[in-house]
Coordinates of C-alpha atoms in Angstrom, one line a residue:
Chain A
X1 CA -27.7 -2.7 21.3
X2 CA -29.4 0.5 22.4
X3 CA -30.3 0.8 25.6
X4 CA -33.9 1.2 26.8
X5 CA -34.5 2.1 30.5
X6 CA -37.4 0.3 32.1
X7 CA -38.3 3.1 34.0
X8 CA -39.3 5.7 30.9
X9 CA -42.0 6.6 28.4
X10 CA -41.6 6.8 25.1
X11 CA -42.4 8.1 21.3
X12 CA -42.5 6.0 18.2
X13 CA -40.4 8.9 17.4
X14 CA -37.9 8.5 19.3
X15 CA -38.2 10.8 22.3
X16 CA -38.0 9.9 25.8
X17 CA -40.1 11.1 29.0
X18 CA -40.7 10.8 32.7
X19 CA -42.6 13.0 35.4
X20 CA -40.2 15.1 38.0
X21 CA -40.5 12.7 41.3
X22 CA -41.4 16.2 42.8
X23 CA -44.3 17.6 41.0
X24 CA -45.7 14.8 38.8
X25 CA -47.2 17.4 36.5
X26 CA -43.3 18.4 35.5
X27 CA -42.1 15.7 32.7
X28 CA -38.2 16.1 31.5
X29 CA -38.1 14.9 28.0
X30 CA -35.2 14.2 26.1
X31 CA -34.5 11.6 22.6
X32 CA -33.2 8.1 23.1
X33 CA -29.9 6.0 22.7
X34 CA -31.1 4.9 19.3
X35 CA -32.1 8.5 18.4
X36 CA -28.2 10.1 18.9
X37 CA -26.6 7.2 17.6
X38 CA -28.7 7.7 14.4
X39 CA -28.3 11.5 14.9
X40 CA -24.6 11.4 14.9
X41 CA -22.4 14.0 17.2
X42 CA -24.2 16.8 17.3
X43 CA -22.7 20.5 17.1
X44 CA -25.8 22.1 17.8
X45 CA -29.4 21.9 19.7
X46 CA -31.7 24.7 19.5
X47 CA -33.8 24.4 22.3
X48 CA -37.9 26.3 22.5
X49 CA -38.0 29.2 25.1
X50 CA -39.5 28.8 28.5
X51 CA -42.3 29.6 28.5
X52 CA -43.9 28.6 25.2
X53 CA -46.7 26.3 24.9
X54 CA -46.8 23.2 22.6
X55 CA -49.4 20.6 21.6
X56 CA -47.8 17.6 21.5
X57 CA -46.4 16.1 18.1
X58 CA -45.0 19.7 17.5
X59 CA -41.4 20.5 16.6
X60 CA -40.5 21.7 19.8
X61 CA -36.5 21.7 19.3
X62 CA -33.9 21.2 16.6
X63 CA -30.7 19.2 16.8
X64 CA -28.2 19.6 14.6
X65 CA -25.2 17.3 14.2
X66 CA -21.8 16.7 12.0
X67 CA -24.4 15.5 9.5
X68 CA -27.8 17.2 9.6
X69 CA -30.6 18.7 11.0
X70 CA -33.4 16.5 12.8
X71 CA -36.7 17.8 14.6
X72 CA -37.8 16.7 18.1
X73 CA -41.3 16.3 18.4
X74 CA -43.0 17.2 21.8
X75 CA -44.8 14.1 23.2
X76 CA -47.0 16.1 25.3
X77 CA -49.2 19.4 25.4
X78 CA -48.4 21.9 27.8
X79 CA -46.1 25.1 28.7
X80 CA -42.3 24.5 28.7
X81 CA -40.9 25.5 32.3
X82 CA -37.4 24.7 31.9
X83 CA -34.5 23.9 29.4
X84 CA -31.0 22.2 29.2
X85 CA -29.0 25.4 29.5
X86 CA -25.7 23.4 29.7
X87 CA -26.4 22.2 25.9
X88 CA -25.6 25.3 24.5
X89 CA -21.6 25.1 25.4
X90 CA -21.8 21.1 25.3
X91 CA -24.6 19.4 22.7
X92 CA -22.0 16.6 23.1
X93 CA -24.2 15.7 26.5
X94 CA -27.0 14.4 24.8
X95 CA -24.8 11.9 22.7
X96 CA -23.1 10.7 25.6
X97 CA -25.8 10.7 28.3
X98 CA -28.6 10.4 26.2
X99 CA -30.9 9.4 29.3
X100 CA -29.0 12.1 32.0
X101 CA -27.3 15.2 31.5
X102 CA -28.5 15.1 27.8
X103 CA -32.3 16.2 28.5
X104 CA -33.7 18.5 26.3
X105 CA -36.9 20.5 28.5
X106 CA -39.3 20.3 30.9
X107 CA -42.9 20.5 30.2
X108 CA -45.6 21.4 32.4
X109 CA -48.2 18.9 30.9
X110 CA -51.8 20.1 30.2
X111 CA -53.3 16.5 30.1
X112 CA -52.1 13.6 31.9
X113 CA -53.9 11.2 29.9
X114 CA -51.6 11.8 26.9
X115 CA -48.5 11.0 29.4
X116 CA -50.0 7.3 30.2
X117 CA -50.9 6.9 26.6
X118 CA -47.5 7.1 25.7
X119 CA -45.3 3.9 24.9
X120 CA -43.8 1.8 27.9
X121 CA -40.0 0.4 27.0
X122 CA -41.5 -2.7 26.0
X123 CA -43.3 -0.8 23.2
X124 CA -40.7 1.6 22.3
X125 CA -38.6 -2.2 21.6
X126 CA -41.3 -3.3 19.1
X127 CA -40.8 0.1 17.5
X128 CA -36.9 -0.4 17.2
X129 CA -37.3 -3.9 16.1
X130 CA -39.5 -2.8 13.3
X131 CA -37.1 -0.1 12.6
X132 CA -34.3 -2.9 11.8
X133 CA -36.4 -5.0 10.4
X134 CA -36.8 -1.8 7.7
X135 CA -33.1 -1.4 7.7
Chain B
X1 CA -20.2 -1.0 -3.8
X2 CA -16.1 -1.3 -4.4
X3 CA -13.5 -1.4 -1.6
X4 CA -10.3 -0.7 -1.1
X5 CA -7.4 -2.6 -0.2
X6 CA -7.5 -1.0 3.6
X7 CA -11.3 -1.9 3.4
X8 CA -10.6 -4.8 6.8
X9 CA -8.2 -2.3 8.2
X10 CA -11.2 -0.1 8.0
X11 CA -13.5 -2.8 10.1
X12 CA -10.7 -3.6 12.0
X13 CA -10.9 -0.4 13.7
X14 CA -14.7 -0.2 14.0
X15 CA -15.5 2.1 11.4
X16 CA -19.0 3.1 10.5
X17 CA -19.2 2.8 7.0
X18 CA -20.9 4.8 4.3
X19 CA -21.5 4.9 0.3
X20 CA -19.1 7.6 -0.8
X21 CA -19.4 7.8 -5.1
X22 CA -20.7 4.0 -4.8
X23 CA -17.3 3.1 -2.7
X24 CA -18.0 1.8 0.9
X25 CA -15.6 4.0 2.5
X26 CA -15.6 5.0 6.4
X27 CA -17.4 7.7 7.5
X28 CA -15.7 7.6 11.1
X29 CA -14.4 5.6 13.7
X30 CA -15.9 6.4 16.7
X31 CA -16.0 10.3 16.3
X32 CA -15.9 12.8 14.0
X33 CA -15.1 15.6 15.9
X34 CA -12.3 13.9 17.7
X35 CA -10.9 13.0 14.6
X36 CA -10.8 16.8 13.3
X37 CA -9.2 17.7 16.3
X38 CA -6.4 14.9 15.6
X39 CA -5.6 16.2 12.2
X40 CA -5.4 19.6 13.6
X41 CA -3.5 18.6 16.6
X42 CA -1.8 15.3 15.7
X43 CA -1.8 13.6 12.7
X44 CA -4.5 11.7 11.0
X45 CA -4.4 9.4 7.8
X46 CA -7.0 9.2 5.8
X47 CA -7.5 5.7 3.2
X48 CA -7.9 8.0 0.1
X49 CA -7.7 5.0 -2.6
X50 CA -11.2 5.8 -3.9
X51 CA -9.6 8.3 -5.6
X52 CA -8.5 7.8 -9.4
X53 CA -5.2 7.9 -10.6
X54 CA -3.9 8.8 -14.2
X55 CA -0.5 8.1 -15.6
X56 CA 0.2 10.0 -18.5
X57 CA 3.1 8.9 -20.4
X58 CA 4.9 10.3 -23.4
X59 CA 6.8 12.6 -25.3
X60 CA 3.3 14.6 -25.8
X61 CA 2.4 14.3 -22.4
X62 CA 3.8 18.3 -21.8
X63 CA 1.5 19.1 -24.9
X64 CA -1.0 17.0 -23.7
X65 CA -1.5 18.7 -20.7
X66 CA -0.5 21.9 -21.6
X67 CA -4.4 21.9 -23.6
X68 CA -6.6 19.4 -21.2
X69 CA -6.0 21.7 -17.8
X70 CA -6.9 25.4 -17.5
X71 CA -3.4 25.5 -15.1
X72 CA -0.6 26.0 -17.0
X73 CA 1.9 22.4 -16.5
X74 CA 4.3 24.3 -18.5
X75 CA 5.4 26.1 -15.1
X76 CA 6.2 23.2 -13.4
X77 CA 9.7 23.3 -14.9
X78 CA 11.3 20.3 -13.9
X79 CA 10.3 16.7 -12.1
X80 CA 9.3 16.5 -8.4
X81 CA 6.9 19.2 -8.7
X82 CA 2.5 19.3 -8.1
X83 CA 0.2 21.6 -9.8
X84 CA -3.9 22.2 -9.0
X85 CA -6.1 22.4 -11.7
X86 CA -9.5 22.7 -12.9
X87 CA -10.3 20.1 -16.5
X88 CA -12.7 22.4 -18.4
X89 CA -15.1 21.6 -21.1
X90 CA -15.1 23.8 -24.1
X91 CA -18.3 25.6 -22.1
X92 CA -16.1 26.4 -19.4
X93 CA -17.9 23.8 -17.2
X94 CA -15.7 22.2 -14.7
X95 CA -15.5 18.5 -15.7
X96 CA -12.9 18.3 -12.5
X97 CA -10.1 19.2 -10.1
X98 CA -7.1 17.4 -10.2
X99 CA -3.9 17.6 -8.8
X100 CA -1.0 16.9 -11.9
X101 CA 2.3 15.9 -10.8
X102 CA 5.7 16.3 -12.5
X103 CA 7.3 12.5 -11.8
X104 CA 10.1 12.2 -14.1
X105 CA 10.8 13.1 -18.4
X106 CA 7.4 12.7 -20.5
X107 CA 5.8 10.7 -17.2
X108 CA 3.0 13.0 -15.4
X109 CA 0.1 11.4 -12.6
X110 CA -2.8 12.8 -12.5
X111 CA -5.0 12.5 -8.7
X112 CA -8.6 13.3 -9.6
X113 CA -12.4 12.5 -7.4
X114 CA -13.6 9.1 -7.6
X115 CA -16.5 10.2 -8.5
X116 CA -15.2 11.8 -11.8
X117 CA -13.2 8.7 -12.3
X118 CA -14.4 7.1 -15.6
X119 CA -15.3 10.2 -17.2
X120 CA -12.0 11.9 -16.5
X121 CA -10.3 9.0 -18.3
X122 CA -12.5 8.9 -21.2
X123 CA -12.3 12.5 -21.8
X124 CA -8.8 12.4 -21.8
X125 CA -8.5 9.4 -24.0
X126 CA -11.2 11.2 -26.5
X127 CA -8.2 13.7 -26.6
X128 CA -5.4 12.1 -26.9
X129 CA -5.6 10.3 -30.2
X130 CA -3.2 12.4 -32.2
X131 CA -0.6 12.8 -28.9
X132 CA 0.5 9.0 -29.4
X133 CA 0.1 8.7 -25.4
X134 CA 0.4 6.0 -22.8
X135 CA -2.5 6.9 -20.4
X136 CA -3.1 4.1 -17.9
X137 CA -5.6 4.4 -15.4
X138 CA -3.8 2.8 -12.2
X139 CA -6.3 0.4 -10.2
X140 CA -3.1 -1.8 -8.9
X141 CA -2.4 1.6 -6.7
X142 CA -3.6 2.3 -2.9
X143 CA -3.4 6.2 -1.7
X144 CA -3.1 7.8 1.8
X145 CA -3.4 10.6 2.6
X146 CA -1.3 11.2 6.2
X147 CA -1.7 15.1 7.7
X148 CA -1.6 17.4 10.6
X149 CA 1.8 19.1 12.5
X150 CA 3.3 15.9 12.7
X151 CA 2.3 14.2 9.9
X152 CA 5.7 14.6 8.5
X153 CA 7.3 13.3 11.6
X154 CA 5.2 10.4 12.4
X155 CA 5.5 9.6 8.6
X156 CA 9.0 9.5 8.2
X157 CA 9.5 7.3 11.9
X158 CA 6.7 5.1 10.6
X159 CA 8.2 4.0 7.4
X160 CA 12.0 3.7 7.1
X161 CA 14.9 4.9 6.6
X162 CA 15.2 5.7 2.7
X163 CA 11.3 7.1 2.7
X164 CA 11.7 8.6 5.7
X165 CA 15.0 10.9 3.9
X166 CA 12.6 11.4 1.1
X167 CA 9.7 12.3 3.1
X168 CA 11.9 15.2 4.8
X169 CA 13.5 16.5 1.7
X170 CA 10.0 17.6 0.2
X171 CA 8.9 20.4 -0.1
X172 CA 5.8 22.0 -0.3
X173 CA 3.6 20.7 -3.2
X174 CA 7.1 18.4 -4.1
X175 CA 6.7 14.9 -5.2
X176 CA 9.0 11.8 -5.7
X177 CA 8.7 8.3 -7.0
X178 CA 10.5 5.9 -5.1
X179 CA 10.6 2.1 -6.7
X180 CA 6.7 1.2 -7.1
X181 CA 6.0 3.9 -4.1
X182 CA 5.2 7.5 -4.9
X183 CA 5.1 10.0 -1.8
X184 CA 3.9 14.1 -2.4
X185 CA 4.1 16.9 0.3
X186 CA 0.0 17.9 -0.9
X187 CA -3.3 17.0 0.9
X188 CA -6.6 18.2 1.4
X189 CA -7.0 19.4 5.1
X190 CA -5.0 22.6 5.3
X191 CA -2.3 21.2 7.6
X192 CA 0.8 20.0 6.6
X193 CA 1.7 16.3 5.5
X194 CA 1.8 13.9 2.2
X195 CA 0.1 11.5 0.1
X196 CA 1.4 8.2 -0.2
X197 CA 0.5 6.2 -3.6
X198 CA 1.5 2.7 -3.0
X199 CA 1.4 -0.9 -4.5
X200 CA -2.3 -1.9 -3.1
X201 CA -0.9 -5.0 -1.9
X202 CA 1.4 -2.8 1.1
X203 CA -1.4 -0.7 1.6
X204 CA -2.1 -2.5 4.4
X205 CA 1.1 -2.8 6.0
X206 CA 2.0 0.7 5.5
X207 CA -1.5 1.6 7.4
X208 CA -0.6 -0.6 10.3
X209 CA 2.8 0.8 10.8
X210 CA 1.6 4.1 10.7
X211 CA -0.6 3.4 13.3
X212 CA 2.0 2.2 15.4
X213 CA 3.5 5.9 15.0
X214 CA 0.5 7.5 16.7
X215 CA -1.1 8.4 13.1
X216 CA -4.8 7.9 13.7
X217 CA -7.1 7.0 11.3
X218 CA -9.5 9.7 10.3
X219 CA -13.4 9.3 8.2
X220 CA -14.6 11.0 5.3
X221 CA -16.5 13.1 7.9
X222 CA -13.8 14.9 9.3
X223 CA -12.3 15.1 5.7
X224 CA -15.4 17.2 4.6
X225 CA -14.9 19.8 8.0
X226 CA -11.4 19.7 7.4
X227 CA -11.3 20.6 3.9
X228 CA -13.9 23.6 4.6
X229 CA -12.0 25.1 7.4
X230 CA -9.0 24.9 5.0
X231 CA -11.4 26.8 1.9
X232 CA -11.1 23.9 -0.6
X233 CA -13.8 23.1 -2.7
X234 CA -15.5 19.9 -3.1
X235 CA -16.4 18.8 -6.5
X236 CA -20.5 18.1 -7.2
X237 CA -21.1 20.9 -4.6
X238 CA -19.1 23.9 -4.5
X239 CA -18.5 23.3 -8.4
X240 CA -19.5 21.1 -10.7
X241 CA -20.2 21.3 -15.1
X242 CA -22.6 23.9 -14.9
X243 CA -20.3 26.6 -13.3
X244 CA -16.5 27.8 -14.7
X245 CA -14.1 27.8 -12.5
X246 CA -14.0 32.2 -12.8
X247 CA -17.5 31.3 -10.6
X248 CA -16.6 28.9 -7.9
X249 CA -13.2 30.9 -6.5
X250 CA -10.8 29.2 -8.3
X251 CA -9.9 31.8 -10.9
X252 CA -6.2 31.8 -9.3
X253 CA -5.8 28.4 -10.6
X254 CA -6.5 29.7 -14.2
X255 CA -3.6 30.9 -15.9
X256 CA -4.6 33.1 -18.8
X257 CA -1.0 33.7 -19.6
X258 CA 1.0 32.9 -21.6
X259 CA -1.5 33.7 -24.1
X260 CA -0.4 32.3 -26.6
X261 CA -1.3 28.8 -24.9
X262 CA -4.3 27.0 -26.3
X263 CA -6.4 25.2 -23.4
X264 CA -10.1 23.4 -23.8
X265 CA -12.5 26.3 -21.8
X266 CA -10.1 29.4 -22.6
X267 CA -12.4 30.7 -25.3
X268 CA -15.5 30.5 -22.9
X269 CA -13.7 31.8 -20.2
X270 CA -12.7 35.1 -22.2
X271 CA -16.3 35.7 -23.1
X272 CA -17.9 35.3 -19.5
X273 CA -15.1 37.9 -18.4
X274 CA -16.0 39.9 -21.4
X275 CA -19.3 39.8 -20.4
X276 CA -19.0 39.9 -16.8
X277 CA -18.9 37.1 -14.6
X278 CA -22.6 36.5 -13.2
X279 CA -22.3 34.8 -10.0
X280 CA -19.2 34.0 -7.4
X281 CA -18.8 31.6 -4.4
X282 CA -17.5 32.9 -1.2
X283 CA -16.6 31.9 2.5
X284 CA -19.3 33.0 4.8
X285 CA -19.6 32.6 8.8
X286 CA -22.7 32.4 10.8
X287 CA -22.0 34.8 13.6
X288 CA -25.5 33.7 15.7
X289 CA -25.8 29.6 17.1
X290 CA -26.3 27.4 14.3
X291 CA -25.1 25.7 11.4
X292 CA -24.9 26.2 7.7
X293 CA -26.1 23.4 5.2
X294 CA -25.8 23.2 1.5
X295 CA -29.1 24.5 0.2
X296 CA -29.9 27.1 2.2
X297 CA -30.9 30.1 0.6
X298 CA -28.8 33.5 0.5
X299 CA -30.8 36.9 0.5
X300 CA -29.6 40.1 0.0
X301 CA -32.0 43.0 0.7
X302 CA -35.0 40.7 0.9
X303 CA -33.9 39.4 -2.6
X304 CA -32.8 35.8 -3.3
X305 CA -29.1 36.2 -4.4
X306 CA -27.7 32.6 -3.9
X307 CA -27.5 29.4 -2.6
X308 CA -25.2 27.7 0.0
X309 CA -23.1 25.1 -1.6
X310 CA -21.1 23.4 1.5
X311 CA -21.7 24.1 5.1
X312 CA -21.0 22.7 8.4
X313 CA -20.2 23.6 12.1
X314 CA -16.6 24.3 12.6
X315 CA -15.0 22.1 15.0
X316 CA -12.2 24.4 15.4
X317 CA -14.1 27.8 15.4
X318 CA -16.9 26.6 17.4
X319 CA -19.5 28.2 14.3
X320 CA -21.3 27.6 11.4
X321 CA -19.0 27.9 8.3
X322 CA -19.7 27.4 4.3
X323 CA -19.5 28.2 0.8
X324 CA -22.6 30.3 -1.3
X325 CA -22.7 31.0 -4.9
X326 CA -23.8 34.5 -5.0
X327 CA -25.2 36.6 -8.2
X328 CA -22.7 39.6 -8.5
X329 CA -21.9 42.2 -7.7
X330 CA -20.5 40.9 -4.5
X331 CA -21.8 42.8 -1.3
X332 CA -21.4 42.3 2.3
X333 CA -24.5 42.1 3.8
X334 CA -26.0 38.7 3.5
X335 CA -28.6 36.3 5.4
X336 CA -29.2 32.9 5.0
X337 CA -32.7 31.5 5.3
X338 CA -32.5 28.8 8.1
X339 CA -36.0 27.1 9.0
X340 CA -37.7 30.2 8.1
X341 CA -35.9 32.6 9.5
X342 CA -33.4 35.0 8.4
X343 CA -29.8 35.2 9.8
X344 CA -27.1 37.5 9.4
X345 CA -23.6 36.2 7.6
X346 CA -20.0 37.6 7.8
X347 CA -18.1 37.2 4.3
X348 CA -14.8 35.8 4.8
X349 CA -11.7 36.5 2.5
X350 CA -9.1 33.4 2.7
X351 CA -9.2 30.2 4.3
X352 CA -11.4 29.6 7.7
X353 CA -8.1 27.9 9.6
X354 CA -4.7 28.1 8.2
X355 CA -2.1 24.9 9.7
X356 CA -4.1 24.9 12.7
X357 CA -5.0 28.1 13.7
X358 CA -8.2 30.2 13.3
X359 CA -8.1 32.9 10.2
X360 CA -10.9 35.1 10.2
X361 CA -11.5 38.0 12.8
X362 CA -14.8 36.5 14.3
X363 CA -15.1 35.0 18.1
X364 CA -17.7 32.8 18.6
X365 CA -19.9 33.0 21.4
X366 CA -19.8 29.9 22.8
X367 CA -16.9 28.5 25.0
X368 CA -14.0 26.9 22.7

């Protein structure tokens, strides 16, 4: 069973986000369990630059793993402050702490609106029940 | 899908399983990468039953051979002895790559991919007719594949005293049948170890004991990095009917001479190097982050050239690694096209790793 913190927002594409406790305009984003287990070990994530501004639903990074090459999708719009610098020497993070040490960026969000409207974990387990239901 | 006799030894350990030429075969068992580093490290075993085995029986057999493969079997001079070798069509087309072993007088086993299975045995059968032949294709018969530094060790502690004498007496691309069990000194990771072919029924037994012998089991995942850091093709991407083997880097395993020996694909061969050969495959690196895929396209001075056939991320080198089929002439200056953007390559000569050590002049950036 993949693991689904209460606490998060969520994608129906499998990305994960919550606002910095400090500045509630600063979300850290990452994917979910579900999302590396499906990915596989991954020997490569190419994260955006800081900097660079994203609507949400863009590719924003690309994670590659022993078996291919999967998009993240930005769930918000905004300018990305900071990324996961220790992914470069260890993509093996996001596999393992999918939820921690694994983030991918953070984004300074333009529109907070788009942050409430994303899914709760209660959602997000509708979506991965569906998603087994297909398998 | 088909199984193979280790198929609950294979759930036993928690693989995750996947369709591999419609056999559900293990993909991993836990990691990938972990694995890898075992077979490069250690010693991993690999259930490799999928794979189809030929007896060829006979006084023909020699002839036999002598025309089916484009290697010659006429230089492996007495029993106990392995030989690679590309099948050819009369196009040149590779039908497959096989290993042939030498077993005893007028008795040869041929190891070829599963997924070439049937149509490796009906080609030879369409051949054999006037050879008066015995050719049995061996579905009683379970195959591992045990390798890495002490794969030989482990092996040989794992399984007895008799095998275990056997096991250490082989040489290098040697092979011996012993009662219903057949053990060669060949693999497919670039490490050292052997290939046991064994009654399907001990298949499992034999798995469990070399377990007990710290010989891990290892997925067709790691098979796939292993066999690319090691330079080995892969039949149905690095070659397949549509190329000879004079375009896929396997011309060494082609032996033109004697000339006087007839072999299905010599005639075509002759003309294409009459003609000039029109594309190659070679080894290229990725020198920035990322990793090579099959697919990707090559350019050469803003010109499509090629295609990638294999890639992956070395485990070992910490980079992208992988096959290309290139139009000749043969340059150095390459890119491959990776989400729209062009990167440069480094064209490697040899194999990637060789028994467990990098061989190419290139440090990666990141940490190993």
């Amino acid at each position: 069973m993949n693991r689904v913190p209460k606490e998060l927002k969520y994608t129906a594409s499998h990305e994960w986000a919550i606002a910095d406790d400090l500045d509630k305009n600063i979300v850290i984003v990452g994917i979910t369990d579900f999302a590396q287990e499906q990915l596989g070990e991954l020997v490569y994530v190419e994260l955006p630059e800081v900097g660079d501004k994203v609507a949400a639903g863009d590719e924003v990074c690309v994670l590659e793993s022993v078996k291919a090459a999967s998009d993240v999708f930005s769930p918000l719009s905004g300018k990305i402050v900071a990324i996961n610098e220790d992914l470069e020497d260890s993509p093996g993070l996001v596999n393992t702490h999918p939820y921690h040490d694994g983030w991918l960026y953070k984004i300074e969000m333009q529109d907070p609106v788009e942050y409430d409207e994303l899914l709760d974990a209660e959602g997000y387990q509708d979506v991965l029940a569906e998603q087994e239901e297909d398998d | 899908m088909k199984r193979t006799p280790l198929f609950n030894q294979h759930n036993a350990q928690n693989a995750i399983l996947m369709n591999f030429a419609d056999w559900e075969m293990p993909l991993h068992y836990g990691s990938q990468l972990v694995e890898h580093n075992h077979v490069r490290t250690v010693a991993g075993m690999f259930d490799v039953s999928h794979m189809g085995i030929i007896d060829v029986k006979g006084p023909a057999s020699k002839k036999f051979l002598s025309m089916m493969l484009a290697n010659d079997i006429n230089t492996l001079h007495e029993p106990g002895r392995a030989l690679y070798s590309c099948m050819l069509q009369e196009n040149g087309g590779i039908i497959d790559d096989l290993i042939a072993y030498y077993i005893g007088e007028n008795y040869y086993r041929l190891v070829v991919n599963a997924s070439c299975t049937e149509k490796d045995f009906k080609w030879l059968n369409r051949h054999a007719k006037e050879y008066n032949l015995e050719l049995v294709l061996r579905k009683d018969l379970a195959m591992i594949a045990v390798q890495g530094p002490l794969a030989i060790d482990n092996a040989a502690s794992a399984l007895g005293a008799v095998l275990s004498k056997s096991i250490r007496s082989l040489e290098r691309f040697g092979c011996i049948e012993i009662g219903t069990w057949f053990i060669a000194r060949t693999g497919y990771t670039g490490e050292d170890g052997i290939e046991i072919i064994l009654p399907a029924i001990q298949a499992e037994e034999c798995w469990q004991n070399l377990l007990k012998h710290g010989v891990q089991p290892v997925g067709l995942g790691a098979r796939d990095t292993l066999r690319l850091e090691a330079g080995y093709n892969l039949y149905g991407h690095d070659m397949d009917e549509s190329v000879s083997p004079l375009e896929a880097n396997l011309a060494w395993s082609v032996a033109f001479e004697p000339e006087s020996r007839h072999f299905i694909g010599r005639k075509a061969l002759h003309e294409q190097l009459k003609v000039g050969v029109q594309k190659k495959l070679i080894s290229v690196a990725l020198q920035d982050k990322g990793v090579l895929r099959a697919g990707q396209k090559i350019f050469s001075n803003d010109k499509e050239v090629g295609v990638v056939t294999s890639g992956t991320f070395s485990p070992l080198l910490h980079l992208a690694i992988g096959f290309a089929r290139v139009a000749t002439p043969v340059n150095s200056d390459y890119f491959v096209e990776i989400r729209n953007k062009k990167f440069p390559l480094i064209v490697v000569k040899g194999p990637f790793v060789k028994h467990g050590k990098p061989n190419i002049g290139i440090k990666s950036e990141g940490k190993a």
